[in-house]
Short mmCIF file of C-alpha atoms in Angstrom, two decimals:
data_model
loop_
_atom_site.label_atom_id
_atom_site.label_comp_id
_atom_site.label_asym_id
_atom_site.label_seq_id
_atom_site.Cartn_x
_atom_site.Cartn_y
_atom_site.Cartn_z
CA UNK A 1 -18.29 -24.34 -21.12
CA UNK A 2 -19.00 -21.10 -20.57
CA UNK A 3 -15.89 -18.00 -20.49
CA UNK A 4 -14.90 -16.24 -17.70
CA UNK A 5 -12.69 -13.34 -17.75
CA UNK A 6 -11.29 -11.30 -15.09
CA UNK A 7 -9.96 -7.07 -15.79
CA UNK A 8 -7.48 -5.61 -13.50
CA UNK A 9 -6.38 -2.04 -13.10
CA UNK A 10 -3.31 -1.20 -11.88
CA UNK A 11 -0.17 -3.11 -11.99
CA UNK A 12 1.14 -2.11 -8.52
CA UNK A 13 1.33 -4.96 -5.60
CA UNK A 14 -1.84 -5.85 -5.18
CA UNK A 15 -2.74 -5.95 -8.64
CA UNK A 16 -0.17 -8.02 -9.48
CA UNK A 17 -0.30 -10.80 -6.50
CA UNK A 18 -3.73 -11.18 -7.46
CA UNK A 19 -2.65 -11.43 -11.28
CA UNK A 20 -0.82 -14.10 -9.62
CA UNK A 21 -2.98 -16.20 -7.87
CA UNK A 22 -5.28 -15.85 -11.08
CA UNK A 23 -2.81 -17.34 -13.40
CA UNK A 24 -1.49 -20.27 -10.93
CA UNK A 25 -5.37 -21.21 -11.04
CA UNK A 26 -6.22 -20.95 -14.42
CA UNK A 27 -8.62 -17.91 -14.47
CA UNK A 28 -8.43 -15.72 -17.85
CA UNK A 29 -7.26 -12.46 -17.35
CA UNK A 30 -5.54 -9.04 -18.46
CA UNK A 31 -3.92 -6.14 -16.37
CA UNK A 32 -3.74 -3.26 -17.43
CA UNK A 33 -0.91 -0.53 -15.88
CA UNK A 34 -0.75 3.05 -16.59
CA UNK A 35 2.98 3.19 -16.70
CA UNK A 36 5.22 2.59 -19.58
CA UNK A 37 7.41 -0.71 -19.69
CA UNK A 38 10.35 1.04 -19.44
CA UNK A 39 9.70 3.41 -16.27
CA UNK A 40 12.16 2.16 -13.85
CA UNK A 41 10.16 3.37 -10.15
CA UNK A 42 12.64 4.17 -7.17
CA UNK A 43 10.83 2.32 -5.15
CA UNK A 44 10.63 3.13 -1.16
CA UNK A 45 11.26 0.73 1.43
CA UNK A 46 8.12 -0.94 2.64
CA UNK A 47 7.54 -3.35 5.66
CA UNK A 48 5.89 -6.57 5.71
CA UNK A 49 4.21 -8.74 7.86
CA UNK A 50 1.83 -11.48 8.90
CA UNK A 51 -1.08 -9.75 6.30
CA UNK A 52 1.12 -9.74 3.31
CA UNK A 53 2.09 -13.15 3.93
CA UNK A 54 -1.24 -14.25 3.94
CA UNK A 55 -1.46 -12.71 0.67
CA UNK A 56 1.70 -14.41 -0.83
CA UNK A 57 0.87 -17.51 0.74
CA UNK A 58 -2.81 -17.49 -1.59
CA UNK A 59 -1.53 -16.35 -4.79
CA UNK A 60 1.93 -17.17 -5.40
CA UNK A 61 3.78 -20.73 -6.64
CA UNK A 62 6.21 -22.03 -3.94
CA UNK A 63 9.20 -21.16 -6.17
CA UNK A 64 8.03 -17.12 -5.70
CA UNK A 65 6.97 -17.24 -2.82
CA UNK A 66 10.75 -18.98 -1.59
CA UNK A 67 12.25 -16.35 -3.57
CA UNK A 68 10.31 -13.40 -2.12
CA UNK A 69 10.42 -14.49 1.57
CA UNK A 70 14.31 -14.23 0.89
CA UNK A 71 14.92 -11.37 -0.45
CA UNK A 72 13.08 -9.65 2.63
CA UNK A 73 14.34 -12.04 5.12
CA UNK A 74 10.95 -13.68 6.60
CA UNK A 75 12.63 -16.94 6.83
CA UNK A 76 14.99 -15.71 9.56
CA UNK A 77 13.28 -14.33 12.83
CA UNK A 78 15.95 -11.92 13.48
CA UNK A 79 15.47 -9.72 10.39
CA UNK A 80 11.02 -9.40 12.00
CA UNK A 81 10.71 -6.69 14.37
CA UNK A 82 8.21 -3.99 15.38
CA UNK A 83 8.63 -0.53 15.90
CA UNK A 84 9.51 1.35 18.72
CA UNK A 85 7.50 4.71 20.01
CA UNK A 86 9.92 7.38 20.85
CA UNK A 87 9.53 11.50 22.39
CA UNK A 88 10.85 13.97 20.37
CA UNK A 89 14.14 14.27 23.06
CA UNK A 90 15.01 10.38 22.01
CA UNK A 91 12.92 9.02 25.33
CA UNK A 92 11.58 5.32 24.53
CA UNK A 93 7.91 5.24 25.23
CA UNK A 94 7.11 1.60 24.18
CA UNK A 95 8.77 -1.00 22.57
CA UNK A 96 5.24 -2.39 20.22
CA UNK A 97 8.40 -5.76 20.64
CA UNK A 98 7.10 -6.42 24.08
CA UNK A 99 3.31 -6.65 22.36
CA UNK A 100 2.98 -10.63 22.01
CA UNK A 101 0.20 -9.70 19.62
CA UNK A 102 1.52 -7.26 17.83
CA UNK A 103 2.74 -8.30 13.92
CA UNK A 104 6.54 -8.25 13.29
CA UNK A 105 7.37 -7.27 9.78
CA UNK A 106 10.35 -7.41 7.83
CA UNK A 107 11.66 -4.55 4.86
CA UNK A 108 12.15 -4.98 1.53
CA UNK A 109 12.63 -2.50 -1.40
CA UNK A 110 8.92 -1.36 -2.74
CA UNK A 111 9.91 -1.76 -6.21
CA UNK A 112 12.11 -5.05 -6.04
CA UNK A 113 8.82 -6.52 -4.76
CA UNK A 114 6.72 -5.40 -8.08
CA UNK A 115 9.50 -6.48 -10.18
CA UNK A 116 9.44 -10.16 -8.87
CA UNK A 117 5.69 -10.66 -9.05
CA UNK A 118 5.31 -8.32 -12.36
CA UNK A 119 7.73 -11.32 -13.93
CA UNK A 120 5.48 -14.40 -14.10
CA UNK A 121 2.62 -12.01 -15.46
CA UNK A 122 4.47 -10.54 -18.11
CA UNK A 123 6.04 -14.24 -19.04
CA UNK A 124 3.06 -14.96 -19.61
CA UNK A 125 1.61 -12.01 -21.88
CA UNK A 126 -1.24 -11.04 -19.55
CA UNK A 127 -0.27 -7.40 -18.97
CA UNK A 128 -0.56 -4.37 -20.93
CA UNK A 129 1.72 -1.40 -20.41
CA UNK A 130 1.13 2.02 -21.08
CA UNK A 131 -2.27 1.63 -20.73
CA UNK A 132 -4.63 4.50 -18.81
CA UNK A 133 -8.33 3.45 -17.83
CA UNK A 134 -10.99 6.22 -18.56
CA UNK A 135 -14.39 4.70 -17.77
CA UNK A 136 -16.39 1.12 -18.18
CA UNK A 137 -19.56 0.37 -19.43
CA UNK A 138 -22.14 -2.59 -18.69
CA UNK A 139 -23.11 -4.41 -21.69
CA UNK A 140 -24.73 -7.20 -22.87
CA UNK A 141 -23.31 -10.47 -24.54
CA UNK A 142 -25.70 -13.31 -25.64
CA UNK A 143 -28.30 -12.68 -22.56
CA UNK A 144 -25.39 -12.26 -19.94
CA UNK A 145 -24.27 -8.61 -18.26
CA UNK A 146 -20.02 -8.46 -19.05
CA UNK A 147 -18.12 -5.13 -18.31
CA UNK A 148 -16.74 -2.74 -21.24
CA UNK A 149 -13.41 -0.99 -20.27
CA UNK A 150 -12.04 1.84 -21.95
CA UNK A 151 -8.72 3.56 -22.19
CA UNK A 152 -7.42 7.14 -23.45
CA UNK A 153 -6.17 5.52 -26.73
CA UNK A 154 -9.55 4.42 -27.99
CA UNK A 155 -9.15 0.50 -26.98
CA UNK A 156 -11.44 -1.71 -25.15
CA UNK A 157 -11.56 -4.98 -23.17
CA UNK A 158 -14.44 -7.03 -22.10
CA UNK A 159 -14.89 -9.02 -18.84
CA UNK A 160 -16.90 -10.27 -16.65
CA UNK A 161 -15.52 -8.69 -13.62
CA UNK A 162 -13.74 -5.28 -13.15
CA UNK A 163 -10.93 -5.10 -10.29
CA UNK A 164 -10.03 -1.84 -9.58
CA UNK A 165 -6.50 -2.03 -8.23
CA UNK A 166 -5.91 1.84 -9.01
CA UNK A 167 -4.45 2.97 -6.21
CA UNK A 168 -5.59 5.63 -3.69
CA UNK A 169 -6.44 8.32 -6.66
CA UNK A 170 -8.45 5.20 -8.31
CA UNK A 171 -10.66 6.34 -11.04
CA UNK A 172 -12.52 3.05 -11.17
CA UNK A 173 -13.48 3.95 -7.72
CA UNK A 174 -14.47 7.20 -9.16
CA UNK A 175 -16.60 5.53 -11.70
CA UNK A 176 -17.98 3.39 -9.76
CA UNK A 177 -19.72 6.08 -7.62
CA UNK A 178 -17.80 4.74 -4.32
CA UNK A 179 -15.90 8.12 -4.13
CA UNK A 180 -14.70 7.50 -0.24
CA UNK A 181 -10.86 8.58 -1.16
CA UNK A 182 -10.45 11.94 0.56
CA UNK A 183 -7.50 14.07 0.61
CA UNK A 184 -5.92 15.37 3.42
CA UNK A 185 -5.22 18.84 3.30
CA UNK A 186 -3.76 19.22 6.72
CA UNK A 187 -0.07 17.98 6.33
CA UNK A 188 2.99 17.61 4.33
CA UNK A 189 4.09 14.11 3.69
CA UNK A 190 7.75 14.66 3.45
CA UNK A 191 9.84 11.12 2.15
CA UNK A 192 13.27 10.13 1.66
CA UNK A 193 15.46 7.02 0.91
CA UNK A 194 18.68 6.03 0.10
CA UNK A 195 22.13 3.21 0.38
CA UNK A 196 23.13 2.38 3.95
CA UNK A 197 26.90 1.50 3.88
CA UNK A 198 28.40 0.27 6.89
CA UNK A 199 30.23 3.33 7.64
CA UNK A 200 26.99 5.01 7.27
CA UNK A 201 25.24 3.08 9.51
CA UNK A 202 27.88 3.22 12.21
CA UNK A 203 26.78 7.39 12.20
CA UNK A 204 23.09 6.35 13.04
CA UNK A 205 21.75 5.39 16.68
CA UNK A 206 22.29 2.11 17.87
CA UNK A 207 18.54 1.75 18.15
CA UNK A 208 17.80 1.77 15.15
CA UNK A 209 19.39 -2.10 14.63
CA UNK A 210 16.62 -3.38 16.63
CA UNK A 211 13.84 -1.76 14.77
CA UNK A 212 12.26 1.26 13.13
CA UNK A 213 11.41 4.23 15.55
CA UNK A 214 7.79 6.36 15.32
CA UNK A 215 7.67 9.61 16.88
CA UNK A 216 4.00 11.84 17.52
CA UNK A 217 5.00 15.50 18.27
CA UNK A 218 3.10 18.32 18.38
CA UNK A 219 0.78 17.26 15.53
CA UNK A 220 3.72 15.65 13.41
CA UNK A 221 4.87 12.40 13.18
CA UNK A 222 8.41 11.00 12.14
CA UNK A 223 8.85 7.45 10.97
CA UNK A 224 12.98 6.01 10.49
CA UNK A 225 13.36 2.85 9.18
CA UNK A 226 16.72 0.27 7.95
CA UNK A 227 16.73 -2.79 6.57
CA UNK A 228 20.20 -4.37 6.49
CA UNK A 229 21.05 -8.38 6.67
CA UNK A 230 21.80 -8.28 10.72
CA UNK A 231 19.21 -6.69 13.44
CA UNK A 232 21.89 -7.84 16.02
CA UNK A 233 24.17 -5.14 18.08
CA UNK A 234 27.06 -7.91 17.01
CA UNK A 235 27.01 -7.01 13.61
CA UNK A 236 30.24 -6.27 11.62
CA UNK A 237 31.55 -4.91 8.44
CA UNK A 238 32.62 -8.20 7.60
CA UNK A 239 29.07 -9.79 7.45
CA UNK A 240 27.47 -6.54 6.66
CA UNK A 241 25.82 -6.50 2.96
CA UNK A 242 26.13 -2.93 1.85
CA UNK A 243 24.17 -3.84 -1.37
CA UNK A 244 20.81 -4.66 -0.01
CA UNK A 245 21.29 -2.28 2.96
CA UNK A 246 19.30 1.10 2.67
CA UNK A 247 16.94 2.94 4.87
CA UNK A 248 13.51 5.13 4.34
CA UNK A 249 12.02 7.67 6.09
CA UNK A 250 8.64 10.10 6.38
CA UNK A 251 7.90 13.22 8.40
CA UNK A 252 4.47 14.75 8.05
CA UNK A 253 4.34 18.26 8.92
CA UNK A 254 1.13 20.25 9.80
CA UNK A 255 0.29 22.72 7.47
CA UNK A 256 -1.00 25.31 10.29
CA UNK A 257 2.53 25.04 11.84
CA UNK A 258 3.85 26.06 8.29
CA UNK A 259 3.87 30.32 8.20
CA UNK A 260 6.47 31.14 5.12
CA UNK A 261 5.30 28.58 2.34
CA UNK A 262 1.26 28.62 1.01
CA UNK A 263 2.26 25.12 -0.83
CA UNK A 264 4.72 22.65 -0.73
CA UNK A 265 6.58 23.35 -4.22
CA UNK A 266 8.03 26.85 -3.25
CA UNK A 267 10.26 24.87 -0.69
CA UNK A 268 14.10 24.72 -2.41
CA UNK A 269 15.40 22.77 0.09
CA UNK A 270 13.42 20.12 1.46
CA UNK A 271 15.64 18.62 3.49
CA UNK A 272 16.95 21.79 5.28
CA UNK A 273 13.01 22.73 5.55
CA UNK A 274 12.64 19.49 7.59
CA UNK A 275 15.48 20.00 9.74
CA UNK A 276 14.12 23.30 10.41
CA UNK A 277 11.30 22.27 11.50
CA UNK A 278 12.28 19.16 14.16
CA UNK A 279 15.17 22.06 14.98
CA UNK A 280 13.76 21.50 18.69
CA UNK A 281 14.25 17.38 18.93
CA UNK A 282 17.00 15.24 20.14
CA UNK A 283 20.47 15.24 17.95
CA UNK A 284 19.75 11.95 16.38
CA UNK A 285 16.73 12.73 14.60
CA UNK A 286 18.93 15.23 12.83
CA UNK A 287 21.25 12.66 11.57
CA UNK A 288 18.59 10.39 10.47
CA UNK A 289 17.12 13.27 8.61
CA UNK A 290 20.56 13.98 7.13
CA UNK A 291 21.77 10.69 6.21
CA UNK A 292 22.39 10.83 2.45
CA UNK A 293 22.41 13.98 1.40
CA UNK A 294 26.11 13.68 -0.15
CA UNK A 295 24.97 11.30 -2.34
CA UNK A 296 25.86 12.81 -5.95
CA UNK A 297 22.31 10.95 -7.38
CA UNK A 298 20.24 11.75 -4.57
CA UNK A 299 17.27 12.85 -5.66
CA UNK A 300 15.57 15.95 -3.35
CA UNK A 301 13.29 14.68 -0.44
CA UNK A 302 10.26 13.52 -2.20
CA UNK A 303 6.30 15.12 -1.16
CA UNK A 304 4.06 12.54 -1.58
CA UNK A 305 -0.16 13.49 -1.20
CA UNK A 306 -1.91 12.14 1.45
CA UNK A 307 -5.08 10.40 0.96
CA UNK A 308 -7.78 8.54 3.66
CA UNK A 309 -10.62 6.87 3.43
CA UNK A 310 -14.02 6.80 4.81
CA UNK A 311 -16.06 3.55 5.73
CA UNK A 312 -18.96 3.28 3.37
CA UNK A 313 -22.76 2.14 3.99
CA UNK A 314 -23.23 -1.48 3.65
CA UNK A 315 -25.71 0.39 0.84
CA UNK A 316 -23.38 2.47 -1.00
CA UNK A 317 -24.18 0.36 -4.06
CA UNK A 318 -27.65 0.47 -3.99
CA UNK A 319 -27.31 4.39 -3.83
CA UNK A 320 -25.02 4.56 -5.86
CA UNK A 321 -27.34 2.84 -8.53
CA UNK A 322 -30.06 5.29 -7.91
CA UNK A 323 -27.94 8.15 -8.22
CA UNK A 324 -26.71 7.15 -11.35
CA UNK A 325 -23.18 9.31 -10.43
CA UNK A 326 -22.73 10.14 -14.37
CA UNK A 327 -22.36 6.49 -14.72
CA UNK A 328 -24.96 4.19 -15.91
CA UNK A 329 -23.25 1.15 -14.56
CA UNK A 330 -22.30 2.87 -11.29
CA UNK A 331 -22.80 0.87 -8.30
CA UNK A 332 -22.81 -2.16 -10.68
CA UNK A 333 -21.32 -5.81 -8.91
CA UNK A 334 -19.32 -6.51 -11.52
CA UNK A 335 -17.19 -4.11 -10.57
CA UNK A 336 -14.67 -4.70 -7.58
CA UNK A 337 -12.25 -2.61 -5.83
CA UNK A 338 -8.96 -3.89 -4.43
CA UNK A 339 -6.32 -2.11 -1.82
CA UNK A 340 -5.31 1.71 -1.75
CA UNK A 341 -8.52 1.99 -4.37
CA UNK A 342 -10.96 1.21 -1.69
CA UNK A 343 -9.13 1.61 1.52
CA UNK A 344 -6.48 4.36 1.35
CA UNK A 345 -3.85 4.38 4.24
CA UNK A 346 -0.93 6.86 5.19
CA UNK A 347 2.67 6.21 3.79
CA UNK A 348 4.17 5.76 7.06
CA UNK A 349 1.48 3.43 9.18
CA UNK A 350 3.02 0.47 7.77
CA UNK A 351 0.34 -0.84 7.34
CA UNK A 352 -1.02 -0.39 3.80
CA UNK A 353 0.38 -2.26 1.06
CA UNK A 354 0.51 -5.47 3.96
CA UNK A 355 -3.28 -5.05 4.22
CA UNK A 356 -3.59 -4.39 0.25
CA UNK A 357 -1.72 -7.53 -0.17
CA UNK A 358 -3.64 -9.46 2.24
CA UNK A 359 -6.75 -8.26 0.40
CA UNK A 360 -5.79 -10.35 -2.66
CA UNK A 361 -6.15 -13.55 -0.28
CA UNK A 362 -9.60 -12.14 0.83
CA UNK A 363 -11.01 -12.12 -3.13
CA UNK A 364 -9.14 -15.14 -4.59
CA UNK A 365 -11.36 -17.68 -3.51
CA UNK A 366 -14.52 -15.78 -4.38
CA UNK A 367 -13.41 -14.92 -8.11
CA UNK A 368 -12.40 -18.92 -8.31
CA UNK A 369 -15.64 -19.68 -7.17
CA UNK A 370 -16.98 -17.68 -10.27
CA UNK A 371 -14.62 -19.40 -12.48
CA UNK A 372 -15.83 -22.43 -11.24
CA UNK A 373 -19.66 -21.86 -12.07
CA UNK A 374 -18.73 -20.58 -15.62
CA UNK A 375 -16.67 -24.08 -16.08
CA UNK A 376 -18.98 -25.88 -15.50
CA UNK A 377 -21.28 -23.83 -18.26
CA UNK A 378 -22.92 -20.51 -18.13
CA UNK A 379 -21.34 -18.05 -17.14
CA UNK A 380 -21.77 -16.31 -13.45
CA UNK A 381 -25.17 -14.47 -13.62
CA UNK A 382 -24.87 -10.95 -11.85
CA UNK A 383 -26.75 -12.17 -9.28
CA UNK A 384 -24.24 -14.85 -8.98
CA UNK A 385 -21.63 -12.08 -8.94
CA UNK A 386 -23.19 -9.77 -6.88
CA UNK A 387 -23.32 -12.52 -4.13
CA UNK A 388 -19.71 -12.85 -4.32
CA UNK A 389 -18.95 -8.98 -4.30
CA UNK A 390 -21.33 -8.43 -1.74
CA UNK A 391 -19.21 -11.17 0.57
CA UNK A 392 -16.16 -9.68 -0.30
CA UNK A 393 -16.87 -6.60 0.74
CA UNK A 394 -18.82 -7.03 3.99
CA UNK A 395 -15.95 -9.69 5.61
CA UNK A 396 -13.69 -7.37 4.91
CA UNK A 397 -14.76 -3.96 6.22
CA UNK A 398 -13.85 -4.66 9.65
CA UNK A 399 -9.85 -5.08 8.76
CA UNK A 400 -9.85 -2.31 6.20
CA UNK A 401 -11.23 0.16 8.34
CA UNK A 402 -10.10 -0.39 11.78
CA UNK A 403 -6.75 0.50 10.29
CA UNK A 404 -7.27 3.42 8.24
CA UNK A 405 -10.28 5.11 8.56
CA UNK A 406 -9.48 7.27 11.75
CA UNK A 407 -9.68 10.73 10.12
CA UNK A 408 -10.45 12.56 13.17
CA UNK A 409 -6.83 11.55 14.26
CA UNK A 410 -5.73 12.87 11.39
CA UNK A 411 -7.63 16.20 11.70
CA UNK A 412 -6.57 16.16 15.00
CA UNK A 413 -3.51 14.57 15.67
CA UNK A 414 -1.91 17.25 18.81
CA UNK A 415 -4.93 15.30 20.71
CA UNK A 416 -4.61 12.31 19.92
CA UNK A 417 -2.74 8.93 18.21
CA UNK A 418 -4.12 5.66 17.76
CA UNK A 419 -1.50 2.81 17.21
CA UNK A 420 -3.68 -0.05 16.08
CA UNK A 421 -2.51 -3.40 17.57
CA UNK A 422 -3.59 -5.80 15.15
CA UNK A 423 -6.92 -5.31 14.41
CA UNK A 424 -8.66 -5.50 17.26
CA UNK A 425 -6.66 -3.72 19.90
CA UNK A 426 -5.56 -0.47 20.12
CA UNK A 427 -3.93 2.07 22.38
CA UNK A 428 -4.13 5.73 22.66
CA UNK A 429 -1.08 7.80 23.67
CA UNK A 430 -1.03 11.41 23.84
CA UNK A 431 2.02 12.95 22.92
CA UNK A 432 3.27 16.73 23.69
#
């Protein structure tokens, strides 16, 4: 029987649901996460829908997958909704609610998700903390091509396929010659997060128990999100769970409308810097903006970089090959890219770690059908593997990049922004 082994970088969400779906089938495999065991991540809120379902649905056992679905509420239609598109003077432009095909999604906390599907995988001694990927190498192992991985403290691992779940600064991506993650230069991503008692709630607008609220202005957009245990206007402080309650929210800020700060880090006061700058909208963005701040253990409004990504070639392997990149083995099959490491998306779409989770449903089925050839006694050839990579990549390009890969709305966002319905539709509404 021949061996099949399977390398993952990155233990964020999508490295870890597919970690997942790799153990509940039987596949050999080791993750390996940058981080330390004992860095505890605030983690932001995120939203999740039909995609990331998919993805749960693939890789997890019923008895995580039960668990999950609670703690976010999926089982219980009230807690799905869709945003609403709002003016800068708190005018309702579109409630995406009244879009039958428009995906719902419900909120849980970013880093209560990693915990619960980081548990199985470290149960079971298949992750490695602490552990930073510099480079790979192809190499070969009684006739048959594996993949070398190497890390800053001199180790190395052996596999048969690379999976670079990196994230959108992945250096696998780098390495591989890919090199489609661009930064975006033009904005400030400004973030912030925090508890949402009841009496702090009561201080928000009413609105905001139906769903989260999106706002274009003027080249900047304003996402406002809460997740709390009743979307009804009926709620009270009796049913009212103040310990999962919190809410999240992002404002990116053009650059060119920025004249007293060169970068980001001479800014003292974040906060007061964003309420500066939205000084002209409605009242109630103000109080969303300010919710929190006399938290004692607040931490300041958090700047997180902005990254897109461009579609490739169909090719970009090929080239990549010829090139050479630094890299012998760049281009190479073996090596696969998952999520935010291929397919980088904006903090506040809301749509990025659903379609990074629904990319571990996508690859699943094509890394068991290498497992299955190696069972049954030599291990995958590369042209085996290539086939499957090659699959993998081309179903997928559509749904990657009909979310994310709009740059020119980015580069030009007082023109235009797209709302992507789904995948297919989409609708373009000029804001001024």
């Amino acid at each position: 029987m021949g061996d099949f082994k399977v390398i993952i970088i990155g233990g964020g969400l999508a490295g870890l649901l597919l970690a997942n779906g790799l153990l509940n089938n039987g596949v050999d495999f080791r993750i390996y996460e940058r981080d330390t065991r004992e860095l505890r991540r605030e983690g932001y809120q995120i939203r999740l829908g039909d995609p990331a379902i998919k993805g749960f649905s693939a890789c997890l056992d019923d008895g995580l997958f039960r668990e999950i679905l609670r703690r976010f509420g999926q089982s219980s239609s009230a807690s799905s909704t869709a945003p609403s598109l709002y003016t800068s003077q708190f005018l309702e432009i579109l409630d995406l609610t009244s879009l039958p095909t428009y995906s719902k999604s419900s909120a849980i906390n970013r880093e209560v998700l990693r915990s619960s599907l980081a548990k199985p995988i470290d149960a079971a001694g298949h992750v490695q903390f602490g552990a930073k990927f510099t480079h790979y190498e192809i190499i070969k192992v009684g006739g048959y091509e594996r993949v070398r991985v190497h890390f800053t403290d001199g180790s190395s691992d052996d596999g048969d396929i690379l999976i670079g779940a990196d994230g959108s600064g992945s250096t696998v991506n780098e390495c591989v010659g890919l090199r489609n993650l661009v930064p975006l230069d033009t904005h400030w991503c400004f973030l912030d997060k925090g508890s949402l008692p009841y009496d702090r709630l009561r201080k928000l607008p009413a609105q905001l128990l139906k769903g989260p609220i999106i706002v274009f202005s003027k080249g900047a957009s304003f996402f406002f999100a809460s997740k709390h245990d009743s979307e009804t206007n009926g709620i009270s402080d009796i049913e009212y769970d103040e310990n999962e309650a919190s809410f999240y929210w992002g404002l990116n800020i053009p650059k060119a409308s920025v004249s007293e700060y060169e970068h980001y880090s001479e800014i003292k006061n974040r906060r007061r810097f964003c309420l500066d700058y939205i000084k002209g909208w409605a009242p109630e963005f103000h109080r969303m903006i300010s919710i929190g701040f006399e938290d004692v253990n607040s931490p300041d409004v958090y700047v997180a970089p902005l990254r897109a990504s461009k579609r490739p070639s169909r090719t970009w392997r090929a080239k990549a090959q010829r090139d050479q990149c630094g890299n012998q083995g760049s281009g190479h099959p073996r090596v696969w890219l998952l999520g935010d490491a291929i397919h980088a998306m904006q903090p506040n779409r809301g749509m990025g770690g659903n379609q990074a989770l629904n990319d571990c449903a996508e690859i699943l089925p094509y890394i068991l059908e290498l497992d299955n050839i190696a069972k049954s006694g030599e291990p995958p050839s590369t042209q085996q593997v290539e086939s499957a990579c090659r699959c993998y990549e081309n179903d997928n390009q559509f749904r990657w990049y009909s979310w994310d890969n709009n740059l020119d709305s980015w580069e030009n966002p007082d023109s235009a922004c797209v709302i992507y319905v789904q995948e297919t539709e989409l609708m373009m509404c000029k804001v001024h």
